[in-house]
Coordinates of C-alpha atoms in Angstrom, one line a residue:
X67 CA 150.4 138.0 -22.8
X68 CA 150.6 141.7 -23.3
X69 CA 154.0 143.5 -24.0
X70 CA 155.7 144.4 -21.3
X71 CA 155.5 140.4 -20.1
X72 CA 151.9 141.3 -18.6
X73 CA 149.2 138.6 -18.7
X74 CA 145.7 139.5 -19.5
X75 CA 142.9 136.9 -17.8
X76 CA 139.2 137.9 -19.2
X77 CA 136.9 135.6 -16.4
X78 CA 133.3 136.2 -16.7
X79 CA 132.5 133.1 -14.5
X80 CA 134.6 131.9 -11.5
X81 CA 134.6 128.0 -11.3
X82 CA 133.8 125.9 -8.5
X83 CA 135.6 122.9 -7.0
X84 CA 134.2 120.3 -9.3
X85 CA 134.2 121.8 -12.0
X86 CA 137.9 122.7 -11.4
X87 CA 138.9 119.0 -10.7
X88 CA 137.2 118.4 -14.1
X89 CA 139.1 121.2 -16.3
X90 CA 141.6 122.0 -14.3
X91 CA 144.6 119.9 -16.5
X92 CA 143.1 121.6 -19.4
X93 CA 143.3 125.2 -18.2
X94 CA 146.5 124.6 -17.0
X95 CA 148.2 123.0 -20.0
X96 CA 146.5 126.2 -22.1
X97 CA 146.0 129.2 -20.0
X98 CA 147.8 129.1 -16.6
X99 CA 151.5 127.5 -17.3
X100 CA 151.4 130.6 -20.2
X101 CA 151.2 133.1 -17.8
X102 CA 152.9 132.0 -15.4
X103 CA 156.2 133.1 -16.1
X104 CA 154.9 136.6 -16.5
X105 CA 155.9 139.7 -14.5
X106 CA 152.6 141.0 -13.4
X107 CA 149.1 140.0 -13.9
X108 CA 145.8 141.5 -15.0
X109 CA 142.6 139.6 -14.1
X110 CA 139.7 141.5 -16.2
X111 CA 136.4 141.0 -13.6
X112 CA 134.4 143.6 -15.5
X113 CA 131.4 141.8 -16.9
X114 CA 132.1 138.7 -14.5
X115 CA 128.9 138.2 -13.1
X116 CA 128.7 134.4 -12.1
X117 CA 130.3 132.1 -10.0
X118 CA 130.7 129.4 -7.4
X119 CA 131.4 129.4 -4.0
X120 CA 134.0 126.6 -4.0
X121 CA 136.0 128.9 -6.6
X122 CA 137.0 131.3 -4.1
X123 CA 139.7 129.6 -2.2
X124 CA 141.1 128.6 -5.4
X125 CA 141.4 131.5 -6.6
X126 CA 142.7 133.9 -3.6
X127 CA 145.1 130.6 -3.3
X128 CA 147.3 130.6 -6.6
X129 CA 148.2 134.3 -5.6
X130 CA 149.2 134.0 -2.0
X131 CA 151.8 131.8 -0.5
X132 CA 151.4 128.3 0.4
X133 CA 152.3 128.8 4.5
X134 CA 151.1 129.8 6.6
X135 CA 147.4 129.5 5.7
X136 CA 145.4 132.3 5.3
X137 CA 141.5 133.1 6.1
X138 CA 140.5 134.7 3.3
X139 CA 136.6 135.0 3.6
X140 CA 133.5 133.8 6.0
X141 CA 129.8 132.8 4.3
X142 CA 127.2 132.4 6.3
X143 CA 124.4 130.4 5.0
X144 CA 121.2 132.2 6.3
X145 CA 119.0 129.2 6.3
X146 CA 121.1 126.8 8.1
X147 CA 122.5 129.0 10.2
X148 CA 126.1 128.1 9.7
X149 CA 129.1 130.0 9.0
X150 CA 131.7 128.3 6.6
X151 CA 135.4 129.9 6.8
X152 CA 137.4 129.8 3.3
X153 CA 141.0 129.2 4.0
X154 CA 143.8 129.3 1.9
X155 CA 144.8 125.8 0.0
X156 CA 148.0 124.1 1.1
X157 CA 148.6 122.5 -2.2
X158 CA 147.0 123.0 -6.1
X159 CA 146.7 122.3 -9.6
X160 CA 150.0 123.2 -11.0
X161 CA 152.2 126.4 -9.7
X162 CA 151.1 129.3 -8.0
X163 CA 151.4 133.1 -9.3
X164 CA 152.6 133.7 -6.1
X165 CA 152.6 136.9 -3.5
X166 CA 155.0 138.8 -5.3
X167 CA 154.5 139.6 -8.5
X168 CA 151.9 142.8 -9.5
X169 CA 147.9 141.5 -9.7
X170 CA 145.8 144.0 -10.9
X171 CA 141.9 143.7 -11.2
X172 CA 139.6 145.5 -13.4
X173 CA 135.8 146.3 -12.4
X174 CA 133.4 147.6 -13.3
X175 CA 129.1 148.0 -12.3
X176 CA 128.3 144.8 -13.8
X177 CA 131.1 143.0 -11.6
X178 CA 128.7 140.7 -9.2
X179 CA 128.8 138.0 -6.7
X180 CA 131.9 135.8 -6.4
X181 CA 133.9 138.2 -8.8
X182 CA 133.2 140.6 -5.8
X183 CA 134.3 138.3 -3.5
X184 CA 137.4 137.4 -4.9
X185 CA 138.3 140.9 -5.7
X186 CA 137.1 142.2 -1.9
X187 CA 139.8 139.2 -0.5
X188 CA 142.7 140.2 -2.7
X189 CA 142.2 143.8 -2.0
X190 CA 142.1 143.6 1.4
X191 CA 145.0 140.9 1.5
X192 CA 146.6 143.9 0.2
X193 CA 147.3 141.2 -2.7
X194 CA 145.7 142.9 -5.9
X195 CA 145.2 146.5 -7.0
X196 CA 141.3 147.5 -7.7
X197 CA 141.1 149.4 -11.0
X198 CA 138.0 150.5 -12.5
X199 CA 134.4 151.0 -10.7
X200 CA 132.2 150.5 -7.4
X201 CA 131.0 146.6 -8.3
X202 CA 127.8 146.3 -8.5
X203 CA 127.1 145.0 -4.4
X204 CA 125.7 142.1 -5.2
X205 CA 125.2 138.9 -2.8
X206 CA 127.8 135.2 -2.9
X207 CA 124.8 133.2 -3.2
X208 CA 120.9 133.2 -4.7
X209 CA 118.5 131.0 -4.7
X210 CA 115.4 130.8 -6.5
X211 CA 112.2 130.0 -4.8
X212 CA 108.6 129.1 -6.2
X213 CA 105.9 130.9 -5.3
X214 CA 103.2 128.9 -4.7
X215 CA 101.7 126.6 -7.4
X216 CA 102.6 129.5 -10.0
X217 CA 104.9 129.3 -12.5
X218 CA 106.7 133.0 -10.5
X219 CA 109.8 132.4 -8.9
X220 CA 111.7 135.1 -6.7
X221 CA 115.5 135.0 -6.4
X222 CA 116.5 135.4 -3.0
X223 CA 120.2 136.3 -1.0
X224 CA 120.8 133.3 1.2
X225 CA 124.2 134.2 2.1
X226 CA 126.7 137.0 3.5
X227 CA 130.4 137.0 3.3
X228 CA 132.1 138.6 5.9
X229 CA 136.1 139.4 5.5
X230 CA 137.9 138.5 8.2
X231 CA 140.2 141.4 8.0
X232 CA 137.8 143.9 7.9
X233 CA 134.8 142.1 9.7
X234 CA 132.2 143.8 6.8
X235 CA 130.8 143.0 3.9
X236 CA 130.8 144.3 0.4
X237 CA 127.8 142.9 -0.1
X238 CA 125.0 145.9 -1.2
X239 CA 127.9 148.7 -1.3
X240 CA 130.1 146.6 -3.6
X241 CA 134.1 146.7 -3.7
X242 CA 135.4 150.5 -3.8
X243 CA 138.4 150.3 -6.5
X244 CA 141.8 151.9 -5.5
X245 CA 141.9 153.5 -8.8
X246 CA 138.4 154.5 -10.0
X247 CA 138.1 155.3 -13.9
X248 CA 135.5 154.5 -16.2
X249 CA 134.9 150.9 -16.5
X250 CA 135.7 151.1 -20.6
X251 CA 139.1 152.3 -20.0
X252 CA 140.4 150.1 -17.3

């Protein structure tokens, strides 16, 4: 916690859903019921570059309200063909931040994937400040394919997120902060 009863997250990897369910008592005992009682939040995305779907709802979740739910972000899966919508969670682990209280979020170039995502849902929520650089535009989701019988692989996008408020993408162009400085001075 920072003075001015500011707390400071550094997340350089957004967990997923099991992963959560696994930690989660632990992060909470440690971390989360620390900061809770603060007045305003910074959540440091800047060399976040890793992450998991699953984590996204989470996430967007412990800074909005619990009603009414929210659609916070579409992924469609380009080789199934399907189109997933993340919603809000009714219920969590522990209390939420809530939709009050000041969230800012520091980027920077290096800020990829679901850190974009996350940040792109909260921005456009008109739930969190951006504050730093352009993210780097990177894609939710890569997979890594074989070529051949050779020991080459090639790490393709196989998915697109598409915010239901603004019915684009950040993917490519990356999130646009609403305060753009130098990434090392965020």
């Amino acid at each position: 916690v920072l003075d001015g009863n500011i707390a400071y997250l550094k997340i350089q990897h957004i967990i997923g859903e099991e992963m959560a369910q696994k930690v989660g008592p632990l992060l909470l005992e440690y971390i989360w019921d620390k900061v809770l009682p603060t007045s305003a939040m910074i959540l440091d995305f800047r060399s976040a570059a890793s992450g998991e779907l699953s984590g996204i709802p989470y996430i967007v979740s412990y800074y909005t309200d619990p009603e009414p739910l929210i659609h916070i972000d579409s992924v469609y899966d380009r080789p199934s063909g399907i189109t997933t919508e993340l919603w809000s969670m009714p219920t969590l682990l522990g209390k939420r931040y809530g939709s009050s209280k000041p969230l800012i979020i520091l980027t920077s170039k290096n800020t990829l994937g679901v850190a974009e995502d996350v940040a792109y849902c909260l921005k456009n929520l008109k739930r969190a400040t951006i504050v730093g650089e352009n993210t780097a535009g990177g894609t939710v989701k890569i997979d890594k394919i074989k070529l051949g019988d050779t020991d080459f692989f090639v790490s393709v996008p196989v998915a697109k997120s598409i915010n239901p408020i603004t019915n684009k993408s950040w993917e490519i162009d990356g999130v646009a902060p609403d305060v753009e400085v130098p990434a090392e001075v965020a």
